[in-house]
Coordinates of C-alpha atoms and ligand atoms in Angstrom, one line a residue:
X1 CA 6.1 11.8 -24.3
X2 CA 8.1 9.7 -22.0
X3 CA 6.2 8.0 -19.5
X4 CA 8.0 8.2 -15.7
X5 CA 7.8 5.9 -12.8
X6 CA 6.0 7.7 -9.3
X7 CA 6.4 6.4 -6.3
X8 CA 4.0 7.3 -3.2
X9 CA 4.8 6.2 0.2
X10 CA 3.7 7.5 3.4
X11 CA 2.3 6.5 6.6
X12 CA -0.7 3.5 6.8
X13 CA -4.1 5.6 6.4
X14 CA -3.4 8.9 5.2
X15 CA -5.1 8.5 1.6
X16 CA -2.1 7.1 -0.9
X17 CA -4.2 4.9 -2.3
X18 CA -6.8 7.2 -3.2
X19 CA -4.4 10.1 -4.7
X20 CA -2.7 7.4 -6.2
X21 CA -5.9 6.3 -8.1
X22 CA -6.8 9.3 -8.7
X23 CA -3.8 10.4 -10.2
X24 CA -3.0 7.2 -12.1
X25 CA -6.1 7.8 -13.9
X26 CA -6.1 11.5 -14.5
X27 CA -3.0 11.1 -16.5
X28 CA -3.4 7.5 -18.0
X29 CA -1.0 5.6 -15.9
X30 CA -1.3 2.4 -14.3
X31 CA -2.1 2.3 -10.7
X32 CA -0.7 -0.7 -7.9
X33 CA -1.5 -0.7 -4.3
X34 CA 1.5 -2.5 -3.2
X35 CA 0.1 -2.8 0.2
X36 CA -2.4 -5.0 -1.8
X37 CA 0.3 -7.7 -2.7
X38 CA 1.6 -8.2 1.3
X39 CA -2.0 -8.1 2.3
X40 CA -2.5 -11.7 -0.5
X41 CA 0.1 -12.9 1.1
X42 CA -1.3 -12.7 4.7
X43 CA -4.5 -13.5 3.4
X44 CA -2.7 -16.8 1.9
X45 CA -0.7 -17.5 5.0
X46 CA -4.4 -17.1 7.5
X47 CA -6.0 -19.4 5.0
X48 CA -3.0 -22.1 5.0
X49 CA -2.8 -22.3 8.5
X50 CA 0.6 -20.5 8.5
X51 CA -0.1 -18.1 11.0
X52 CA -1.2 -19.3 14.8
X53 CA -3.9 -17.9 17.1
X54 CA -1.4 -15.7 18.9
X55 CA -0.1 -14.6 15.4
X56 CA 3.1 -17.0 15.6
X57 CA 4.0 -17.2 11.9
X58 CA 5.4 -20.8 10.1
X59 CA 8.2 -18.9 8.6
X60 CA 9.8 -22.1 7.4
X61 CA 6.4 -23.6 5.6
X62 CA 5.4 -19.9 4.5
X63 CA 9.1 -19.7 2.7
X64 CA 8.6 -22.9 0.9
X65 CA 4.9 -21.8 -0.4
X66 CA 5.7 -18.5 -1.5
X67 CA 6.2 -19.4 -4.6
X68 CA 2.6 -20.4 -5.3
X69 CA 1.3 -16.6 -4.3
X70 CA 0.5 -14.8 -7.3
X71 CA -1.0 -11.4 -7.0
X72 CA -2.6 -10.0 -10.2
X73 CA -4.7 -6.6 -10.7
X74 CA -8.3 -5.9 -13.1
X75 CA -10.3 -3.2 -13.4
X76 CA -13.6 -3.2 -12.3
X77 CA -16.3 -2.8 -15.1
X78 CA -18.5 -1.3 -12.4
X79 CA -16.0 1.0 -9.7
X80 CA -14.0 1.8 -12.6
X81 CA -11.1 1.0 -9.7
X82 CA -8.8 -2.4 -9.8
X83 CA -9.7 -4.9 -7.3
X84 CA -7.1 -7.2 -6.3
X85 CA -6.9 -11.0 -7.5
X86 CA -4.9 -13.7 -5.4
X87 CA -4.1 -16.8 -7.8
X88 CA -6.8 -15.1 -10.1
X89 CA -9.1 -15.5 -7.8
X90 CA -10.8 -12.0 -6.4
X91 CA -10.3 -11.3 -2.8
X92 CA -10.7 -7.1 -2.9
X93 CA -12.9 -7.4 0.0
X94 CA -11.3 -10.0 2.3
X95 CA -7.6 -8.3 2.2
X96 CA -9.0 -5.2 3.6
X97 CA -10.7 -6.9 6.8
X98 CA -9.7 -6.2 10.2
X99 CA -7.9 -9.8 10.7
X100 CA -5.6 -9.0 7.8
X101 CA -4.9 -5.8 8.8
X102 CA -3.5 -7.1 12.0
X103 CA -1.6 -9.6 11.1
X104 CA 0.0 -7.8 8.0
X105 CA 2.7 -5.9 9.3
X106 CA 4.7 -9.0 10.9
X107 CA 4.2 -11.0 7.3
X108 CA 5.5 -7.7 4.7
X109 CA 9.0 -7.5 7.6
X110 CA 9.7 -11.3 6.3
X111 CA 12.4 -10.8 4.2
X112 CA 11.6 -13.7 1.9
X113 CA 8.2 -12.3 1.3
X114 CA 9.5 -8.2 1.0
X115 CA 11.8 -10.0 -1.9
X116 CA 9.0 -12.4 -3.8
X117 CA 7.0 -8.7 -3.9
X118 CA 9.5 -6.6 -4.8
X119 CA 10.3 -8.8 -7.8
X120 CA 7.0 -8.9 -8.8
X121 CA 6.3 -5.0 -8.3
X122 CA 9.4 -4.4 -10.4
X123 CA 8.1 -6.4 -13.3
X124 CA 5.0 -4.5 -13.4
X125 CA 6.9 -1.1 -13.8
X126 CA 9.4 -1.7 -16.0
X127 CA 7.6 -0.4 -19.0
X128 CA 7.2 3.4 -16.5
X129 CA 3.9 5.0 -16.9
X130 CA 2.6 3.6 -13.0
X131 CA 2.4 5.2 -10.1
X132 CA 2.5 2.6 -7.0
X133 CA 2.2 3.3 -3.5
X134 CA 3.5 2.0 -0.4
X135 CA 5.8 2.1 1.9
X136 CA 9.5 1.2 0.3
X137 CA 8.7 2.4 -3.6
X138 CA 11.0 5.4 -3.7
X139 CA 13.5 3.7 -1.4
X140 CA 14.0 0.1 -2.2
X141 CA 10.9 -0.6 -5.3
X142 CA 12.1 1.9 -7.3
X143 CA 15.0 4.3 -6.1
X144 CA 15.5 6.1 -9.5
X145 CA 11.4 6.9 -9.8
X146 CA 11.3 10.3 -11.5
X147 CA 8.7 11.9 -9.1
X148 CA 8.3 10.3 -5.2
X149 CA 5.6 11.9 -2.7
X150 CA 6.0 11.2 0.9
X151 CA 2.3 11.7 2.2
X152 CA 1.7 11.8 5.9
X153 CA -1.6 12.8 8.4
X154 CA -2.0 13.0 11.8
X155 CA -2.5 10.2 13.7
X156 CA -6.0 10.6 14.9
X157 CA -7.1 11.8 11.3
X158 CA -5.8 8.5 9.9
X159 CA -7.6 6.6 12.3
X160 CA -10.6 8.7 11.3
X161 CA -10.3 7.7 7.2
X162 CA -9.8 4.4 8.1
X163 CA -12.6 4.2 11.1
X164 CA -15.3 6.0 8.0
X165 CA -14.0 3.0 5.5
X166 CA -14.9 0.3 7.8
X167 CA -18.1 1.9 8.6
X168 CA -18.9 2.7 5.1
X169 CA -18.3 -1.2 4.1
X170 CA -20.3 -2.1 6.7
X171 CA -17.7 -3.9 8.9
X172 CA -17.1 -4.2 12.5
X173 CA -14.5 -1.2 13.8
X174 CA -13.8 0.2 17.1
X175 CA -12.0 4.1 16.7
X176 CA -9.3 3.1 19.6
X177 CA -8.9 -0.4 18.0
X178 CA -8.5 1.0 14.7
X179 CA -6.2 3.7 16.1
X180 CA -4.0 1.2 18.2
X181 CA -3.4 -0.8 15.0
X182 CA -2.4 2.0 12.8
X183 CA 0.1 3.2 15.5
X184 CA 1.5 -0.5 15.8
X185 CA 2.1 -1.1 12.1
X186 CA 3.4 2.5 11.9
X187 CA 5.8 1.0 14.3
X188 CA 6.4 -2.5 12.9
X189 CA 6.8 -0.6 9.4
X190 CA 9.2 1.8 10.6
X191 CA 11.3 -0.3 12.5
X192 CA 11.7 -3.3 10.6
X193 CA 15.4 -4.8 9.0
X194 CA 14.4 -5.1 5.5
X195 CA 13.3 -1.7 3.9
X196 CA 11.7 0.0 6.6
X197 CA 9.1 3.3 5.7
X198 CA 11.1 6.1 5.6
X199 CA 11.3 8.7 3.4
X200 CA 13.6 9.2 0.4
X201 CA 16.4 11.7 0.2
X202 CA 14.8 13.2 -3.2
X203 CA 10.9 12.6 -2.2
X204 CA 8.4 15.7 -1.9
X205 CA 6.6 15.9 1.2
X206 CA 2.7 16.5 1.4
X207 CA 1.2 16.1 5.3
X208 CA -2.8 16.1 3.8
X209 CA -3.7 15.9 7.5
X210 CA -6.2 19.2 6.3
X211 CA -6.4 18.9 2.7
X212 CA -9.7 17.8 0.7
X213 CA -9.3 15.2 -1.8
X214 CA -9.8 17.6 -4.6
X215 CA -7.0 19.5 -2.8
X216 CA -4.7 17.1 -2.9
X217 CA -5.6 15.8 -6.2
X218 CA -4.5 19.2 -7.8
X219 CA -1.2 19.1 -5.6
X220 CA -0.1 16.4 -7.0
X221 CA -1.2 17.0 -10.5
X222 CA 1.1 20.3 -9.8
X223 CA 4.2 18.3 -8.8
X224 CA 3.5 16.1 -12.1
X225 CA 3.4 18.6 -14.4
X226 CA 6.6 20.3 -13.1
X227 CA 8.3 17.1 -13.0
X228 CA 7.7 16.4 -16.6
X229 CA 8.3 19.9 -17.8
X230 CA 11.5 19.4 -16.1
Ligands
DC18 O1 -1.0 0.3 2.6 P1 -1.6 -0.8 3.4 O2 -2.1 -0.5 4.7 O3 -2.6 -1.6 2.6 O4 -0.3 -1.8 3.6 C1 -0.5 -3.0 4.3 C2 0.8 -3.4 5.0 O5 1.8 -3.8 4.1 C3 1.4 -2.3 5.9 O6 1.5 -2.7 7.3 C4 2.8 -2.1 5.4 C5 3.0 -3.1 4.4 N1 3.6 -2.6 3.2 C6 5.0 -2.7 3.0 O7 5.7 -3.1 3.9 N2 5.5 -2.2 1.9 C7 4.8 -1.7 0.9 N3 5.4 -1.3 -0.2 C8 3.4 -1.6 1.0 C9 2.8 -2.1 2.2

């Protein structure tokens, strides 16, 4: 059977990355957290001394470097999940800090970096059988994926999911900190030039704001199985 391309985009927080997973492996496909490969970069850019205290990005010095960021996914013997290599080194853990989550938003609107990742993120798919998420993977990524999901949650209940991560990887979080920077790089996401989150013309809608994760897990497996009966 053919394998089709899904694309999941949506709003930061509201649990693509875990139906995504989830999915990906109910049905055999490969799974990539886009969000992943801008997060490398910012990681790379923090670690270069590319970004300033008062988040002033070296756009000039960041351009010319780009081509030595290299973002490559395994799969964990132990989580069963894929953790995240930067220049095949892994950095699951430090991409998903608080720091990088801040400073993310103002590195994925640079045009020069939205294009180094879209070219890599269309190399992964062009074989089909994926399902990526993000924010621009039915719009800009992939515009002719068979099946796109636009997933969003109420604000406070994304804070929430994101507030219990922290917690639960035993990091540092404050609820009105985490929720001031979801809203902010809902707005930098949103607003931005170059492929801003919105949603496609031909994309379902799912708003999980009070769904389980079984719940939505069987949602989508609906929508996949009417998409390929199609
Ligand atoms: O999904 P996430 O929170 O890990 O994404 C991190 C940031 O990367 C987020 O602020 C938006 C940006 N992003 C993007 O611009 N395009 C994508 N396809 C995925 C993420």
């Amino acid at each position: 059977m053919k394998k089709i391309t899904i694309a999941i985009d949506g709003h930061s927080s509201c649990g693509k990355s875990t139906m995504a997973k989830d999915l990906a492996s109910a049905i055999g496909y490969i799974y990539i957290d886009s969000g992943a490969m801008y997060r490398c970069c910012t990681l790379f850019a923090m670690r270069n001394g590319l970004i300033a205290a008062d988040g002033t990005i070296d756009e000039a010095e960041f351009e010319r470097r780009m081509p030595e960021i290299q973002v490559s996914f395994k799969i964990n013997s132990q989580t069963g999940r894929p953790d995240t290599y930067l220049n095949g080194a892994c950095v699951e853990q430090e991409i998903r800090s608080m720091e990088v989550s801040a400073h993310v938003s103002p590195v994925a609107a640079l045009p020069f970096v939205r294009a180094a990742m879209t070219a890599q993120q269309q190399a992964m798919g062009r074989e089909g059988g994926i399902v990526m998420d993000g924010r621009d993977i039915g719009t800009a990524v992939f515009p002719d994926a068979e099946m796109k999901v636009f997933v969003t949650a109420s604000d406070e209940i994304r804070a929430q999911r994101r507030y219990d991560e922290l917690m639960a990887k035993g990091q540092e979080a404050d609820f009105n900190e985490v929720l001031a920077n979801l809203r902010e790089r809902d707005r930098i996401d949103s607003t931005r030039e170059v492929a801003p989150l919105r949603k496609a013309d031909d994309a379902l809608v799912l708003d999980n704001s009070h769904m389980t994760i079984p719940e939505q897990n069987q949602w989508l497996l609906d929508r996949f199985h009417e998409k390929i009966s199609d």
